[in-house]
Each structure stands twice: as C-alpha cells, then as structure tokens.
mmCIF file of C-alpha atoms and ligand atoms in Angstrom:
data_model
loop_
_atom_site.group_PDB
_atom_site.id
_atom_site.type_symbol
_atom_site.label_atom_id
_atom_site.label_comp_id
_atom_site.label_asym_id
_atom_site.label_seq_id
_atom_site.Cartn_x
_atom_site.Cartn_y
_atom_site.Cartn_z
ATOM 1 C CA MET A 1 57.241 -10.697 67.772
ATOM 2 C CA VAL A 2 54.054 -9.565 66.170
ATOM 3 C CA LYS A 3 51.498 -8.089 68.465
ATOM 4 C CA ARG A 4 48.051 -8.521 67.120
ATOM 5 C CA LYS A 5 45.161 -6.363 68.154
ATOM 6 C CA ILE A 6 42.186 -8.570 68.805
ATOM 7 C CA GLU A 7 39.165 -7.004 67.213
ATOM 8 C CA LYS A 8 35.738 -8.347 67.850
ATOM 9 C CA GLU A 9 33.971 -9.329 64.654
ATOM 10 C CA ILE A 10 31.029 -7.099 63.783
ATOM 11 C CA LYS A 11 28.331 -8.683 61.671
ATOM 12 C CA ILE A 12 27.248 -6.890 58.509
ATOM 13 C CA VAL A 13 23.547 -7.475 57.938
ATOM 14 C CA GLN A 14 22.401 -8.699 54.534
ATOM 15 C CA LYS A 15 19.452 -7.782 52.326
ATOM 16 C CA GLY A 16 16.252 -9.264 53.639
ATOM 17 C CA ASP A 17 16.969 -7.844 57.097
ATOM 18 C CA THR A 18 14.275 -5.255 57.852
ATOM 19 C CA VAL A 19 16.732 -2.786 59.428
ATOM 20 C CA LEU A 20 18.041 -2.086 55.908
ATOM 21 C CA ARG A 21 14.545 -0.973 54.865
ATOM 22 C CA GLU A 22 13.881 1.423 57.746
ATOM 23 C CA GLN A 23 14.110 5.178 57.669
ATOM 24 C CA ALA A 24 17.124 5.672 59.952
ATOM 25 C CA GLN A 25 16.714 8.096 62.869
ATOM 26 C CA VAL A 26 18.487 11.423 63.336
ATOM 27 C CA VAL A 27 21.218 11.329 66.012
ATOM 28 C CA PRO A 28 20.463 13.979 68.671
ATOM 29 C CA LEU A 29 23.483 16.323 68.595
ATOM 30 C CA ALA A 30 23.836 16.176 72.378
ATOM 31 C CA GLU A 31 24.370 12.409 72.101
ATOM 32 C CA ILE A 32 27.213 12.385 69.564
ATOM 33 C CA LYS A 33 29.909 12.313 72.244
ATOM 34 C CA THR A 34 28.189 9.728 74.428
ATOM 35 C CA ALA A 35 29.771 6.315 74.900
ATOM 36 C CA LYS A 36 26.803 4.740 73.126
ATOM 37 C CA ILE A 37 27.277 6.646 69.860
ATOM 38 C CA GLN A 38 31.097 6.485 70.005
ATOM 39 C CA LYS A 39 30.817 2.715 70.410
ATOM 40 C CA ILE A 40 28.564 2.457 67.363
ATOM 41 C CA ILE A 41 31.091 4.503 65.350
ATOM 42 C CA ALA A 42 33.954 2.255 66.532
ATOM 43 C CA ASN A 43 31.972 -0.855 65.574
ATOM 44 C CA MET A 44 31.223 0.588 62.132
ATOM 45 C CA LYS A 45 34.948 1.250 61.592
ATOM 46 C CA THR A 46 35.801 -2.304 62.642
ATOM 47 C CA ALA A 47 33.180 -3.751 60.298
ATOM 48 C CA LEU A 48 34.354 -1.580 57.397
ATOM 49 C CA LYS A 49 37.993 -2.472 57.941
ATOM 50 C CA SER A 50 37.118 -6.181 57.929
ATOM 51 C CA GLN A 51 35.902 -5.981 54.303
ATOM 52 C CA LEU A 52 38.827 -5.704 51.907
ATOM 53 C CA ASP A 53 36.668 -4.204 49.160
ATOM 54 C CA GLY A 54 34.679 -1.895 51.464
ATOM 55 C CA VAL A 55 34.783 1.845 50.745
ATOM 56 C CA ALA A 56 32.001 3.002 53.095
ATOM 57 C CA ILE A 57 29.403 1.724 55.538
ATOM 58 C CA ALA A 58 26.137 3.026 56.967
ATOM 59 C CA ALA A 59 24.947 2.324 60.537
ATOM 60 C CA PRO A 60 21.920 0.218 59.456
ATOM 61 C CA GLN A 61 24.427 -2.194 57.902
ATOM 62 C CA ILE A 62 25.537 -3.202 61.394
ATOM 63 C CA GLY A 63 21.921 -3.294 62.552
ATOM 64 C CA VAL A 64 21.726 0.244 63.975
ATOM 65 C CA PRO A 65 18.953 2.431 62.496
ATOM 66 C CA LEU A 66 20.722 5.778 62.956
ATOM 67 C CA ARG A 67 21.795 8.385 60.395
ATOM 68 C CA ILE A 68 25.545 7.778 60.357
ATOM 69 C CA PHE A 69 27.906 6.661 57.609
ATOM 70 C CA ILE A 70 31.675 6.291 57.452
ATOM 71 C CA VAL A 71 33.904 6.581 54.395
ATOM 72 C CA SER A 72 36.982 4.369 54.430
ATOM 73 C CA ARG A 73 40.454 5.878 54.176
ATOM 74 C CA ARG A 74 40.747 3.554 51.164
ATOM 75 C CA VAL A 75 38.790 6.153 49.192
ATOM 76 C CA GLU A 76 41.485 8.761 49.768
ATOM 77 C CA ILE A 77 44.097 6.161 48.834
ATOM 78 C CA ILE A 78 42.250 5.251 45.605
ATOM 79 C CA THR A 79 41.315 8.784 44.526
ATOM 80 C CA LYS A 80 44.689 10.345 45.372
ATOM 81 C CA GLY A 81 46.781 7.411 44.149
ATOM 82 C CA LEU A 82 48.404 6.798 47.556
ATOM 83 C CA GLU A 83 48.773 3.023 47.116
ATOM 84 C CA ASN A 84 52.489 3.193 47.891
ATOM 85 C CA LEU A 85 52.091 4.680 51.371
ATOM 86 C CA SER A 86 53.756 2.705 54.148
ATOM 87 C CA ALA A 87 51.541 0.925 56.678
ATOM 88 C CA GLU A 88 52.535 3.586 59.194
ATOM 89 C CA GLU A 89 51.456 6.444 56.911
ATOM 90 C CA THR A 90 48.233 4.624 56.044
ATOM 91 C CA ASP A 91 47.483 4.335 59.761
ATOM 92 C CA LYS A 92 47.602 8.129 60.012
ATOM 93 C CA LEU A 93 44.795 8.559 57.475
ATOM 94 C CA ILE A 94 41.313 8.804 58.929
ATOM 95 C CA ASP A 95 37.974 7.240 58.095
ATOM 96 C CA PRO A 96 35.703 10.314 57.967
ATOM 97 C CA VAL A 97 32.457 10.030 59.923
ATOM 98 C CA TYR A 98 29.242 11.637 58.622
ATOM 99 C CA ILE A 99 26.474 12.041 61.207
ATOM 100 C CA ASN A 100 23.012 13.270 60.115
ATOM 101 C CA PRO A 101 24.310 13.798 56.560
ATOM 102 C CA GLU A 102 22.206 15.753 54.099
ATOM 103 C CA ILE A 103 22.867 16.012 50.386
ATOM 104 C CA LYS A 104 22.608 19.738 49.670
ATOM 105 C CA LYS A 105 23.536 19.839 46.006
ATOM 106 C CA VAL A 106 24.121 17.425 43.144
ATOM 107 C CA SER A 107 25.439 18.055 39.651
ATOM 108 C CA ARG A 108 23.073 17.867 36.731
ATOM 109 C CA LEU A 109 25.597 15.577 35.064
ATOM 110 C CA LYS A 110 24.793 11.951 35.838
ATOM 111 C CA LYS A 111 26.724 8.790 35.035
ATOM 112 C CA GLN A 112 26.005 5.078 35.001
ATOM 113 C CA LEU A 113 28.438 3.645 37.535
ATOM 114 C CA ASP A 114 29.278 0.117 38.632
ATOM 115 C CA GLU A 115 28.132 -0.510 42.151
ATOM 116 C CA GLY A 116 28.024 -3.198 44.818
ATOM 117 C CA CYS A 117 27.219 -3.247 48.522
ATOM 118 C CA LEU A 118 28.544 -4.952 51.658
ATOM 119 C CA SER A 119 24.923 -5.848 52.486
ATOM 120 C CA VAL A 120 24.065 -7.223 49.037
ATOM 121 C CA ARG A 121 26.675 -9.915 48.560
ATOM 122 C CA TYR A 122 27.654 -10.560 45.828
ATOM 123 C CA LEU A 123 25.520 -8.627 43.389
ATOM 124 C CA TYR A 124 26.776 -5.817 41.195
ATOM 125 C CA GLY A 125 25.027 -3.540 38.757
ATOM 126 C CA GLN A 126 25.012 -0.119 37.148
ATOM 127 C CA VAL A 127 23.357 2.780 38.913
ATOM 128 C CA GLU A 128 22.809 6.298 37.637
ATOM 129 C CA ARG A 129 24.491 8.729 40.035
ATOM 130 C CA ALA A 130 25.206 12.441 39.944
ATOM 131 C CA GLU A 131 28.869 13.060 39.125
ATOM 132 C CA LYS A 132 29.227 15.578 41.952
ATOM 133 C CA ALA A 133 27.510 15.944 45.301
ATOM 134 C CA THR A 134 27.839 18.204 48.332
ATOM 135 C CA VAL A 135 26.824 17.074 51.807
ATOM 136 C CA THR A 136 26.609 18.698 55.202
ATOM 137 C CA ALA A 137 27.043 16.519 58.282
ATOM 138 C CA TYR A 138 28.438 16.442 61.814
ATOM 139 C CA ASP A 139 31.732 14.717 62.611
ATOM 140 C CA GLU A 140 32.317 12.403 65.563
ATOM 141 C CA ASN A 141 33.089 15.418 67.788
ATOM 142 C CA GLY A 142 29.783 17.062 66.903
ATOM 143 C CA LYS A 143 31.306 19.678 64.618
ATOM 144 C CA LYS A 144 29.287 20.572 61.534
ATOM 145 C CA PHE A 145 31.062 20.468 58.165
ATOM 146 C CA THR A 146 30.377 20.639 54.449
ATOM 147 C CA LYS A 147 32.117 18.341 51.989
ATOM 148 C CA GLY A 148 31.970 18.292 48.211
ATOM 149 C CA GLY A 149 32.913 15.201 46.277
ATOM 150 C CA SER A 150 33.096 14.002 42.698
ATOM 151 C CA GLY A 151 33.442 10.568 41.141
ATOM 152 C CA LEU A 152 33.761 7.772 43.703
ATOM 153 C CA LEU A 153 33.169 10.050 46.709
ATOM 154 C CA ALA A 154 30.006 11.553 45.190
ATOM 155 C CA GLN A 155 28.793 8.028 44.388
ATOM 156 C CA ILE A 156 29.421 7.004 48.017
ATOM 157 C CA PHE A 157 27.500 10.026 49.350
ATOM 158 C CA GLN A 158 24.476 8.985 47.278
ATOM 159 C CA HIS A 159 24.723 5.229 48.012
ATOM 160 C CA GLU A 160 25.125 5.774 51.776
ATOM 161 C CA THR A 161 22.363 8.396 52.006
ATOM 162 C CA ASP A 162 20.100 5.895 50.244
ATOM 163 C CA HIS A 163 20.921 3.362 53.008
ATOM 164 C CA LEU A 164 19.739 5.864 55.629
ATOM 165 C CA ASN A 165 16.439 6.109 53.744
ATOM 166 C CA GLY A 166 15.940 2.341 53.481
ATOM 167 C CA ILE A 167 17.011 2.140 49.835
ATOM 168 C CA LEU A 168 19.434 -0.447 48.428
ATOM 169 C CA PHE A 169 21.319 -0.016 45.146
ATOM 170 C CA ILE A 170 19.544 -3.038 43.662
ATOM 171 C CA ASP A 171 16.294 -1.027 43.798
ATOM 172 C CA LYS A 172 17.801 1.273 41.144
ATOM 173 C CA ALA A 173 20.427 -0.811 39.351
ATOM 174 C CA LYS A 174 20.443 -2.182 35.822
ATOM 175 C CA ASN A 175 22.294 -5.239 34.551
ATOM 176 C CA ILE A 176 22.483 -6.841 37.992
ATOM 177 C CA LYS A 177 24.917 -9.749 38.044
ATOM 178 C CA GLU A 178 26.326 -12.011 40.681
ATOM 179 C CA VAL A 179 30.130 -11.951 40.837
ATOM 180 C CA LEU A 180 31.516 -14.216 43.541
ATOM 181 C CA PRO A 181 34.884 -13.332 45.016
ATOM 182 C CA GLU A 182 37.750 -15.674 44.126
ATOM 183 C CA VAL A 183 37.769 -17.341 47.555
ATOM 184 C CA ALA A 184 34.034 -17.977 47.549
ATOM 185 C CA LYS A 185 34.210 -19.623 44.103
ATOM 186 C CA SER A 186 36.315 -22.543 45.192
HETATM 187 ZN ZN1 ZN B 201 25.714 -0.370 50.627
#
C-alpha cells in the first residue's frame, strides 16, 4: 500500500502581481524560530517541490514580502551529479534556507546564462551573471553562515536576491522567448 502525504497546494504568484515588485522586508532575527516564519518556510518548500523544474524560490513568489529564499536539493543533485541516488538518499538531502541574505562578493568574470523563473511562466532569456558569488545569511535556526557558489548556485544567489529587491530576470534578459512545457503545448 502506498501512503501518500497530502500536501496543500501553495500558489506561486505570477508577474503582474505587485508583491513581486516590492522591496522585501528584513526578517527580525528573534522571529526566525516563530511558528509564523517556520510556516512560511514550510510553504516555500512545498511550493518549490511542486515545480519539477524549480531550483530555488523566494518568499515574494508565494506572496510573502520577506527576505527569504530557498535553494532546492535539486541543485546539489545537478551540480554534484547525484542523479542516481535512491529516493531514500534524496530525502536525506536538504533544501538550504537563506534568511536576510546579502551578496558580499561577486567575481569580476561574468557570463551570459539561460534563465527562467517560476513566476514568469514560460519565458526564458539570457542574463549576465557573475560566475561566482558569496552570500551571508541566517539559516532556519537563526544561525549565521557564509556560502560561496559558482555556476548554477552563483546564478541562483543573484536571481533570488533580485527577487527580494523587486527585480525580475526579464528586466535584465536578452533574447526573451516563450517556451511552453510539453504538457502545456497539447
Ligand atoms: Zn525567479
């Protein structure tokens, strides 16, 4: 018998919604462990998991104007080539939470990278991003950390920080095209 966890569907807001254009608010550190913030984090994880192509999500994308983003475990799977992990091992990976993230350093080297967004369905384009970026943030337990990333992770840091400042990738992208997913084409 298969036991299925019933997860409530969390709506991902789309471009045109004003919450995506707001400057998101700093989360007071004393509130990180409150039920309110933990619930927002849980909802963000649910929303991210529901999108098969999602690699990260920012709180404004579920309608919450706070400075939080979450990187999917899929990024670790993609960047470390862990596609053959069992479902059980995949379940042990975590979706890192970044609260009040700040980009502290970026590489001078920039690249034009393909980009899309869960809130800008289904447009894609090329955006110039720094190849490497370092952020500081607080995790879901309120512990401060520093994380450096290159490639996809650095791109995510920049895309998600833009969300927290009311910026969408289409504001910066070139060669914007609509690419409908296979299911939506039929
Ligand atoms: Zn996005």
